[in-house]
PDB file of C-alpha atoms and ligand atoms in Angstrom:
ATOM      1  CA  UNK U 779      56.781 -39.263 -31.120  1.00 49.00           C
ATOM      2  CA  UNK U 780      57.663 -35.748 -29.942  1.00 66.00           C
ATOM      3  CA  UNK U 781      59.990 -35.540 -26.940  1.00 76.00           C
ATOM      4  CA  UNK U 782      58.527 -33.854 -23.881  1.00 91.00           C
ATOM      5  CA  UNK U 783      59.520 -30.183 -23.474  1.00 94.00           C
ATOM      6  CA  UNK U 784      61.416 -30.765 -20.236  1.00 95.00           C
ATOM      7  CA  UNK U 785      63.727 -33.283 -21.895  1.00 95.00           C
ATOM      8  CA  UNK U 786      64.120 -31.018 -24.918  1.00 96.00           C
ATOM      9  CA  UNK U 787      65.178 -28.201 -22.596  1.00 97.00           C
ATOM     10  CA  UNK U 788      67.696 -30.433 -20.816  1.00 97.00           C
ATOM     11  CA  UNK U 789      69.221 -31.303 -24.169  1.00 97.00           C
ATOM     12  CA  UNK U 790      69.219 -27.663 -25.272  1.00 98.00           C
ATOM     13  CA  UNK U 791      71.098 -26.662 -22.101  1.00 98.00           C
ATOM     14  CA  UNK U 792      73.644 -29.482 -22.380  1.00 98.00           C
ATOM     15  CA  UNK U 793      74.271 -29.467 -26.113  1.00 98.00           C
ATOM     16  CA  UNK U 794      73.824 -25.825 -27.110  1.00 98.00           C
ATOM     17  CA  UNK U 795      74.753 -23.887 -23.978  1.00 98.00           C
ATOM     18  CA  UNK U 796      77.140 -25.828 -21.713  1.00 98.00           C
ATOM     19  CA  UNK U 797      79.051 -27.342 -24.619  1.00 98.00           C
ATOM     20  CA  UNK U 798      79.663 -23.867 -26.084  1.00 97.00           C
ATOM     21  CA  UNK U 799      80.920 -22.406 -22.841  1.00 97.00           C
ATOM     22  CA  UNK U 800      77.935 -20.922 -20.999  1.00 98.00           C
ATOM     23  CA  UNK U 801      78.971 -21.404 -17.364  1.00 98.00           C
ATOM     24  CA  UNK U 802      76.609 -19.202 -15.325  1.00 98.00           C
ATOM     25  CA  UNK U 803      74.571 -21.743 -13.339  1.00 98.00           C
ATOM     26  CA  UNK U 804      71.730 -19.307 -12.764  1.00 98.00           C
ATOM     27  CA  UNK U 805      71.340 -18.629 -16.483  1.00 98.00           C
ATOM     28  CA  UNK U 806      71.458 -22.375 -17.239  1.00 98.00           C
ATOM     29  CA  UNK U 807      68.892 -23.099 -14.551  1.00 98.00           C
ATOM     30  CA  UNK U 808      66.447 -20.380 -15.691  1.00 98.00           C
ATOM     31  CA  UNK U 809      66.696 -21.372 -19.362  1.00 98.00           C
ATOM     32  CA  UNK U 810      66.388 -25.026 -18.384  1.00 98.00           C
ATOM     33  CA  UNK U 811      63.109 -24.253 -16.645  1.00 98.00           C
ATOM     34  CA  UNK U 812      61.448 -21.730 -18.966  1.00 98.00           C
ATOM     35  CA  UNK U 813      58.933 -23.188 -21.486  1.00 97.00           C
ATOM     36  CA  UNK U 814      60.342 -21.651 -24.686  1.00 97.00           C
ATOM     37  CA  UNK U 815      57.737 -23.536 -26.761  1.00 96.00           C
ATOM     38  CA  UNK U 816      55.073 -21.220 -25.311  1.00 96.00           C
ATOM     39  CA  UNK U 817      56.838 -18.193 -26.863  1.00 97.00           C
ATOM     40  CA  UNK U 818      56.479 -19.350 -30.482  1.00 95.00           C
ATOM     41  CA  UNK U 819      53.439 -20.104 -32.613  1.00 91.00           C
ATOM     42  CA  UNK U 820      51.955 -23.531 -32.029  1.00 90.00           C
ATOM     43  CA  UNK U 821      52.979 -24.699 -35.504  1.00 92.00           C
ATOM     44  CA  UNK U 822      56.634 -24.053 -34.589  1.00 94.00           C
ATOM     45  CA  UNK U 823      56.480 -25.447 -31.044  1.00 93.00           C
ATOM     46  CA  UNK U 824      58.259 -28.666 -32.023  1.00 93.00           C
ATOM     47  CA  UNK U 825      61.251 -26.560 -33.163  1.00 95.00           C
ATOM     48  CA  UNK U 826      61.271 -24.247 -30.142  1.00 96.00           C
ATOM     49  CA  UNK U 827      64.382 -25.883 -28.635  1.00 97.00           C
ATOM     50  CA  UNK U 828      66.372 -26.164 -31.849  1.00 97.00           C
ATOM     51  CA  UNK U 829      69.661 -24.378 -32.399  1.00 97.00           C
ATOM     52  CA  UNK U 830      68.375 -21.455 -34.493  1.00 96.00           C
ATOM     53  CA  UNK U 831      66.273 -18.293 -34.430  1.00 95.00           C
ATOM     54  CA  UNK U 832      62.553 -18.753 -35.213  1.00 96.00           C
ATOM     55  CA  UNK U 833      59.953 -16.415 -36.766  1.00 95.00           C
ATOM     56  CA  UNK U 834      57.550 -14.722 -34.323  1.00 96.00           C
ATOM     57  CA  UNK U 835      55.471 -12.786 -36.883  1.00 94.00           C
ATOM     58  CA  UNK U 836      55.808  -9.271 -38.370  1.00 93.00           C
ATOM     59  CA  UNK U 837      59.118 -10.333 -39.984  1.00 93.00           C
ATOM     60  CA  UNK U 838      60.792 -10.618 -36.551  1.00 96.00           C
ATOM     61  CA  UNK U 839      62.530 -13.535 -34.837  1.00 96.00           C
ATOM     62  CA  UNK U 840      63.152 -14.979 -31.388  1.00 96.00           C
ATOM     63  CA  UNK U 841      66.932 -15.346 -30.988  1.00 97.00           C
ATOM     64  CA  UNK U 842      68.769 -18.667 -30.979  1.00 97.00           C
ATOM     65  CA  UNK U 843      68.973 -20.057 -27.394  1.00 98.00           C
ATOM     66  CA  UNK U 844      72.786 -19.757 -27.327  1.00 98.00           C
ATOM     67  CA  UNK U 845      72.660 -16.038 -28.175  1.00 98.00           C
ATOM     68  CA  UNK U 846      70.065 -15.420 -25.431  1.00 98.00           C
ATOM     69  CA  UNK U 847      72.293 -17.276 -22.948  1.00 98.00           C
ATOM     70  CA  UNK U 848      75.471 -15.474 -24.006  1.00 98.00           C
ATOM     71  CA  UNK U 849      73.903 -12.010 -23.807  1.00 98.00           C
ATOM     72  CA  UNK U 850      72.275 -12.790 -20.461  1.00 98.00           C
ATOM     73  CA  UNK U 851      75.478 -14.210 -18.998  1.00 98.00           C
ATOM     74  CA  UNK U 852      77.424 -11.161 -20.203  1.00 98.00           C
ATOM     75  CA  UNK U 853      74.975  -8.803 -18.466  1.00 98.00           C
ATOM     76  CA  UNK U 854      75.678 -10.180 -14.931  1.00 98.00           C
ATOM     77  CA  UNK U 855      72.085  -9.794 -13.674  1.00 98.00           C
ATOM     78  CA  UNK U 856      71.608  -9.895  -9.903  1.00 98.00           C
ATOM     79  CA  UNK U 857      68.227 -10.336  -8.194  1.00 98.00           C
ATOM     80  CA  UNK U 858      66.542  -6.956  -7.780  1.00 98.00           C
ATOM     81  CA  UNK U 859      68.470  -5.366 -10.670  1.00 98.00           C
ATOM     82  CA  UNK U 860      66.533  -2.911 -12.828  1.00 98.00           C
ATOM     83  CA  UNK U 861      66.921  -4.041 -16.414  1.00 98.00           C
ATOM     84  CA  UNK U 862      65.832  -2.328 -19.650  1.00 99.00           C
ATOM     85  CA  UNK U 863      65.304  -4.459 -22.742  1.00 99.00           C
ATOM     86  CA  UNK U 864      64.812  -2.979 -26.217  1.00 98.00           C
ATOM     87  CA  UNK U 865      62.954  -5.354 -28.569  1.00 98.00           C
ATOM     88  CA  UNK U 866      60.423  -7.348 -26.539  1.00 98.00           C
ATOM     89  CA  UNK U 867      59.478  -9.583 -29.488  1.00 98.00           C
ATOM     90  CA  UNK U 868      57.972 -12.753 -28.033  1.00 98.00           C
ATOM     91  CA  UNK U 869      58.849 -11.817 -24.446  1.00 98.00           C
ATOM     92  CA  UNK U 870      61.219 -14.783 -24.036  1.00 98.00           C
ATOM     93  CA  UNK U 871      64.379 -12.784 -23.259  1.00 98.00           C
ATOM     94  CA  UNK U 872      62.391 -10.620 -20.838  1.00 98.00           C
ATOM     95  CA  UNK U 873      61.110 -13.758 -19.097  1.00 98.00           C
ATOM     96  CA  UNK U 874      64.691 -15.080 -18.762  1.00 98.00           C
ATOM     97  CA  UNK U 875      65.691 -11.791 -17.092  1.00 98.00           C
ATOM     98  CA  UNK U 876      62.647 -11.929 -14.803  1.00 98.00           C
ATOM     99  CA  UNK U 877      63.591 -15.512 -13.918  1.00 98.00           C
ATOM    100  CA  UNK U 878      66.920 -14.176 -12.649  1.00 98.00           C
ATOM    101  CA  UNK U 879      65.011 -11.912 -10.280  1.00 98.00           C
ATOM    102  CA  UNK U 880      65.299  -8.698 -12.297  1.00 98.00           C
ATOM    103  CA  UNK U 881      62.709  -5.951 -12.437  1.00 98.00           C
ATOM    104  CA  UNK U 882      62.313  -5.759 -16.216  1.00 98.00           C
ATOM    105  CA  UNK U 883      61.287  -2.808 -18.386  1.00 98.00           C
ATOM    106  CA  UNK U 884      60.904  -3.852 -22.018  1.00 98.00           C
ATOM    107  CA  UNK U 885      60.070  -1.746 -25.081  1.00 98.00           C
ATOM    108  CA  UNK U 886      58.682  -3.039 -28.397  1.00 98.00           C
ATOM    109  CA  UNK U 887      57.948  -0.814 -31.397  1.00 98.00           C
ATOM    110  CA  UNK U 888      55.385  -3.083 -33.075  1.00 98.00           C
ATOM    111  CA  UNK U 889      51.950  -2.817 -31.443  1.00 98.00           C
ATOM    112  CA  UNK U 890      50.869  -6.371 -32.327  1.00 97.00           C
ATOM    113  CA  UNK U 891      54.002  -7.973 -30.846  1.00 98.00           C
ATOM    114  CA  UNK U 892      53.775  -5.734 -27.811  1.00 97.00           C
ATOM    115  CA  UNK U 893      50.167  -6.712 -27.087  1.00 97.00           C
ATOM    116  CA  UNK U 894      50.837 -10.392 -27.666  1.00 97.00           C
ATOM    117  CA  UNK U 895      53.914 -10.449 -25.402  1.00 98.00           C
ATOM    118  CA  UNK U 896      52.015  -8.669 -22.639  1.00 97.00           C
ATOM    119  CA  UNK U 897      49.169 -11.210 -22.800  1.00 97.00           C
ATOM    120  CA  UNK U 898      51.538 -14.156 -22.946  1.00 97.00           C
ATOM    121  CA  UNK U 899      53.531 -13.019 -19.881  1.00 97.00           C
ATOM    122  CA  UNK U 900      50.396 -12.389 -17.823  1.00 96.00           C
ATOM    123  CA  UNK U 901      49.085 -15.798 -18.941  1.00 96.00           C
ATOM    124  CA  UNK U 902      52.265 -17.322 -17.505  1.00 96.00           C
ATOM    125  CA  UNK U 903      51.812 -15.430 -14.217  1.00 96.00           C
ATOM    126  CA  UNK U 904      54.928 -13.334 -14.798  1.00 96.00           C
ATOM    127  CA  UNK U 905      54.224  -9.898 -13.339  1.00 93.00           C
ATOM    128  CA  UNK U 906      57.717  -8.415 -12.844  1.00 93.00           C
ATOM    129  CA  UNK U 907      57.894  -7.207 -16.465  1.00 98.00           C
ATOM    130  CA  UNK U 908      56.679  -3.789 -17.638  1.00 98.00           C
ATOM    131  CA  UNK U 909      55.949  -3.761 -21.379  1.00 98.00           C
ATOM    132  CA  UNK U 910      55.688  -0.528 -23.378  1.00 98.00           C
ATOM    133  CA  UNK U 911      55.030   0.174 -27.054  1.00 98.00           C
ATOM    134  CA  UNK U 912      57.491   2.822 -28.234  1.00 98.00           C
ATOM    135  CA  UNK U 913      60.757   3.502 -30.033  1.00 98.00           C
ATOM    136  CA  UNK U 914      63.206   1.855 -27.644  1.00 98.00           C
ATOM    137  CA  UNK U 915      66.219   3.687 -29.087  1.00 98.00           C
ATOM    138  CA  UNK U 916      64.965   6.567 -26.929  1.00 98.00           C
ATOM    139  CA  UNK U 917      65.085   4.327 -23.847  1.00 98.00           C
ATOM    140  CA  UNK U 918      62.554   4.681 -21.018  1.00 98.00           C
ATOM    141  CA  UNK U 919      63.497   8.045 -19.467  1.00 98.00           C
ATOM    142  CA  UNK U 920      60.874   8.043 -16.700  1.00 98.00           C
ATOM    143  CA  UNK U 921      62.172   4.709 -15.332  1.00 98.00           C
ATOM    144  CA  UNK U 922      65.918   5.477 -15.680  1.00 98.00           C
ATOM    145  CA  UNK U 923      68.617   4.893 -14.506  1.00 98.00           C
ATOM    146  CA  UNK U 924      68.987   1.175 -15.230  1.00 99.00           C
ATOM    147  CA  UNK U 925      71.529  -1.259 -13.797  1.00 98.00           C
ATOM    148  CA  UNK U 926      71.543  -3.270 -17.017  1.00 99.00           C
ATOM    149  CA  UNK U 927      70.413  -2.668 -20.607  1.00 99.00           C
ATOM    150  CA  UNK U 928      70.019  -5.277 -23.357  1.00 99.00           C
ATOM    151  CA  UNK U 929      69.142  -4.506 -26.975  1.00 98.00           C
ATOM    152  CA  UNK U 930      67.909  -7.474 -29.017  1.00 98.00           C
ATOM    153  CA  UNK U 931      67.898  -5.812 -32.453  1.00 98.00           C
ATOM    154  CA  UNK U 932      70.888  -4.517 -34.433  1.00 98.00           C
ATOM    155  CA  UNK U 933      71.546  -0.854 -35.201  1.00 98.00           C
ATOM    156  CA  UNK U 934      74.416   1.144 -36.705  1.00 98.00           C
ATOM    157  CA  UNK U 935      75.495   2.768 -33.430  1.00 97.00           C
ATOM    158  CA  UNK U 936      75.092   2.587 -29.659  1.00 98.00           C
ATOM    159  CA  UNK U 937      71.971   4.750 -29.075  1.00 98.00           C
ATOM    160  CA  UNK U 938      73.099   7.796 -27.038  1.00 98.00           C
ATOM    161  CA  UNK U 939      69.945   7.904 -24.842  1.00 98.00           C
ATOM    162  CA  UNK U 940      70.669   4.351 -23.673  1.00 98.00           C
ATOM    163  CA  UNK U 941      74.194   5.309 -22.592  1.00 98.00           C
ATOM    164  CA  UNK U 942      72.685   8.263 -20.704  1.00 98.00           C
ATOM    165  CA  UNK U 943      70.112   6.009 -19.004  1.00 98.00           C
ATOM    166  CA  UNK U 944      72.685   3.428 -17.888  1.00 98.00           C
ATOM    167  CA  UNK U 945      73.621   3.910 -14.224  1.00 98.00           C
ATOM    168  CA  UNK U 946      77.223   4.054 -12.978  1.00 98.00           C
ATOM    169  CA  UNK U 947      78.573   0.533 -12.580  1.00 98.00           C
ATOM    170  CA  UNK U 948      76.042  -0.515 -15.241  1.00 98.00           C
ATOM    171  CA  UNK U 949      76.444  -2.902 -18.164  1.00 98.00           C
ATOM    172  CA  UNK U 950      74.766  -2.829 -21.570  1.00 99.00           C
ATOM    173  CA  UNK U 951      74.926  -5.593 -24.197  1.00 98.00           C
ATOM    174  CA  UNK U 952      73.869  -4.948 -27.785  1.00 98.00           C
ATOM    175  CA  UNK U 953      74.598  -5.853 -31.403  1.00 98.00           C
ATOM    176  CA  UNK U 954      76.208  -2.966 -33.330  1.00 98.00           C
ATOM    177  CA  UNK U 955      77.020  -3.008 -37.030  1.00 97.00           C
ATOM    178  CA  UNK U 956      77.451  -0.591 -39.910  1.00 92.00           C
ATOM    179  CA  UNK U 957      75.657  -3.074 -42.163  1.00 93.00           C
ATOM    180  CA  UNK U 958      72.231  -4.592 -41.707  1.00 92.00           C
ATOM    181  CA  UNK U 959      71.939  -8.212 -40.463  1.00 86.00           C
ATOM    182  CA  UNK U 960      75.602  -8.349 -39.525  1.00 92.00           C
ATOM    183  CA  UNK U 961      76.779  -6.931 -36.231  1.00 98.00           C
ATOM    184  CA  UNK U 962      79.315  -7.307 -33.474  1.00 98.00           C
ATOM    185  CA  UNK U 963      77.908  -8.155 -30.064  1.00 98.00           C
ATOM    186  CA  UNK U 964      79.187  -5.271 -27.947  1.00 98.00           C
ATOM    187  CA  UNK U 965      79.542  -4.707 -24.202  1.00 98.00           C
ATOM    188  CA  UNK U 966      79.289  -1.125 -22.936  1.00 98.00           C
ATOM    189  CA  UNK U 967      80.282  -0.555 -19.309  1.00 98.00           C
ATOM    190  CA  UNK U 968      79.735   2.669 -17.392  1.00 98.00           C
ATOM    191  CA  UNK U 969      82.367   2.852 -14.689  1.00 98.00           C
ATOM    192  CA  UNK U 970      81.819   4.515 -11.305  1.00 96.00           C
ATOM    193  CA  UNK U 971      82.581   8.150 -12.112  1.00 95.00           C
ATOM    194  CA  UNK U 972      80.938   7.886 -15.511  1.00 96.00           C
ATOM    195  CA  UNK U 973      83.704   6.742 -17.873  1.00 98.00           C
ATOM    196  CA  UNK U 974      82.292   4.585 -20.679  1.00 98.00           C
ATOM    197  CA  UNK U 975      84.214   1.545 -21.942  1.00 98.00           C
ATOM    198  CA  UNK U 976      83.322  -0.505 -24.948  1.00 98.00           C
ATOM    199  CA  UNK U 977      84.435  -4.046 -25.858  1.00 98.00           C
ATOM    200  CA  UNK U 978      83.575  -6.460 -28.626  1.00 98.00           C
ATOM    201  CA  UNK U 979      82.391 -10.006 -27.951  1.00 98.00           C
ATOM    202  CA  UNK U 980      81.617 -11.851 -31.206  1.00 97.00           C
ATOM    203  CA  UNK U 981      79.909 -11.506 -34.597  1.00 97.00           C
ATOM    204  CA  UNK U 982      76.099 -11.903 -34.588  1.00 97.00           C
ATOM    205  CA  UNK U 983      73.146 -11.381 -36.958  1.00 96.00           C
ATOM    206  CA  UNK U 984      70.072  -9.658 -35.562  1.00 97.00           C
ATOM    207  CA  UNK U 985      66.975  -8.118 -37.163  1.00 96.00           C
ATOM    208  CA  UNK U 986      67.024  -4.332 -37.602  1.00 97.00           C
ATOM    209  CA  UNK U 987      66.780  -1.871 -34.752  1.00 98.00           C
ATOM    210  CA  UNK U 988      64.427   0.683 -36.331  1.00 98.00           C
ATOM    211  CA  UNK U 989      64.131   4.115 -34.773  1.00 98.00           C
ATOM    212  CA  UNK U 990      65.523   7.578 -34.189  1.00 98.00           C
ATOM    213  CA  UNK U 991      68.883   6.130 -33.071  1.00 98.00           C
ATOM    214  CA  UNK U 992      68.628   3.010 -35.246  1.00 98.00           C
ATOM    215  CA  UNK U 993      68.095   2.366 -38.957  1.00 97.00           C
TER     216      UNK U 993
HETATM  217  N1  SAH T2466      63.997 -10.331 -27.480  1.00 51.74           N
HETATM  218  C1  SAH T2466      63.008 -10.917 -28.368  1.00 51.74           C
HETATM  219  C2  SAH T2466      63.469 -11.034 -29.801  1.00 51.74           C
HETATM  220  C3  SAH T2466      63.545  -9.722 -30.416  1.00 51.74           C
HETATM  221  S1  SAH T2466      63.514  -9.614 -32.174  1.00 51.74           S
HETATM  222  C4  SAH T2466      62.542 -12.266 -27.886  1.00 51.74           C
HETATM  223  O1  SAH T2466      63.062 -12.762 -26.875  1.00 51.74           O
HETATM  224  O2  SAH T2466      61.640 -12.824 -28.500  1.00 51.74           O
HETATM  225  C5  SAH T2466      63.791  -7.872 -32.227  1.00 51.74           C
HETATM  226  C6  SAH T2466      62.601  -7.049 -31.829  1.00 51.74           C
HETATM  227  O3  SAH T2466      63.017  -5.696 -31.765  1.00 51.74           O
HETATM  228  C7  SAH T2466      61.466  -7.097 -32.846  1.00 51.74           C
HETATM  229  O4  SAH T2466      60.291  -7.496 -32.211  1.00 51.74           O
HETATM  230  C8  SAH T2466      61.384  -5.653 -33.356  1.00 51.74           C
HETATM  231  O5  SAH T2466      60.072  -5.241 -33.653  1.00 51.74           O
HETATM  232  C9  SAH T2466      61.943  -4.896 -32.170  1.00 51.74           C
HETATM  233  N2  SAH T2466      62.461  -3.562 -32.447  1.00 51.74           N
HETATM  234  C10 SAH T2466      63.171  -3.122 -33.517  1.00 51.74           C
HETATM  235  N3  SAH T2466      63.472  -1.814 -33.378  1.00 51.74           N
HETATM  236  C11 SAH T2466      62.932  -1.420 -32.188  1.00 51.74           C
HETATM  237  C12 SAH T2466      62.907  -0.170 -31.484  1.00 51.74           C
HETATM  238  N4  SAH T2466      63.474   0.942 -31.950  1.00 51.74           N
HETATM  239  N5  SAH T2466      62.277  -0.141 -30.292  1.00 51.74           N
HETATM  240  C13 SAH T2466      61.671  -1.247 -29.794  1.00 51.74           C
HETATM  241  N6  SAH T2466      61.664  -2.438 -30.412  1.00 51.74           N
HETATM  242  C14 SAH T2466      62.294  -2.524 -31.598  1.00 51.74           C
END
């Protein structure tokens, strides 16, 4: 018999997140409450809480829960923060950010994924997420500056427009790697005054960031 989703989520939080060092109670609480099984195809719903990425169509994947938690925790999202996400995919990461009280702007290059994510979020009564179909490596200039930026696909460099659109005191988390499917999760901080600092967090493997400032 399949375990009920609430129990599966409790196990996911305890075994995949807390055990590996995710300590932000707000992130744990939001991920413990969000029905991840509604962000994957029905045929994969029984694997929605397992410790791996899952296909979401168009050759793309929803990230492993631990990676979502780590990136979200690293961003330090406060309620009311304006957050830009590049790579909407299923909409799961955007929904986690919205659950933390952020005003989310998310960009997806593939029209089918974009439309599906928009429908899914509305169907879940989540209205604090703006979804746009575009090349996210160009950012979302008309909505800038952003307090936080998260990129959920891997490119060869930090896209310059995203650095420009990050506000002072802002944080950006993204995978960066000179080779495809193998990146270093990177934190970019813009200090008050505008100085940009970059630090490396850990190795990760994301699908390609495809665009003017991507592959
Ligand atoms: N955050 C998603 C997972 C993203 S998978 C989730 O929670 O489900 C990476 C996504 O980035 C894919 O959907 C891919 O189409 C998208 N992507 C790749 N390059 C992009 C670009 N330049 N702009 C916007 N989206 C892009």
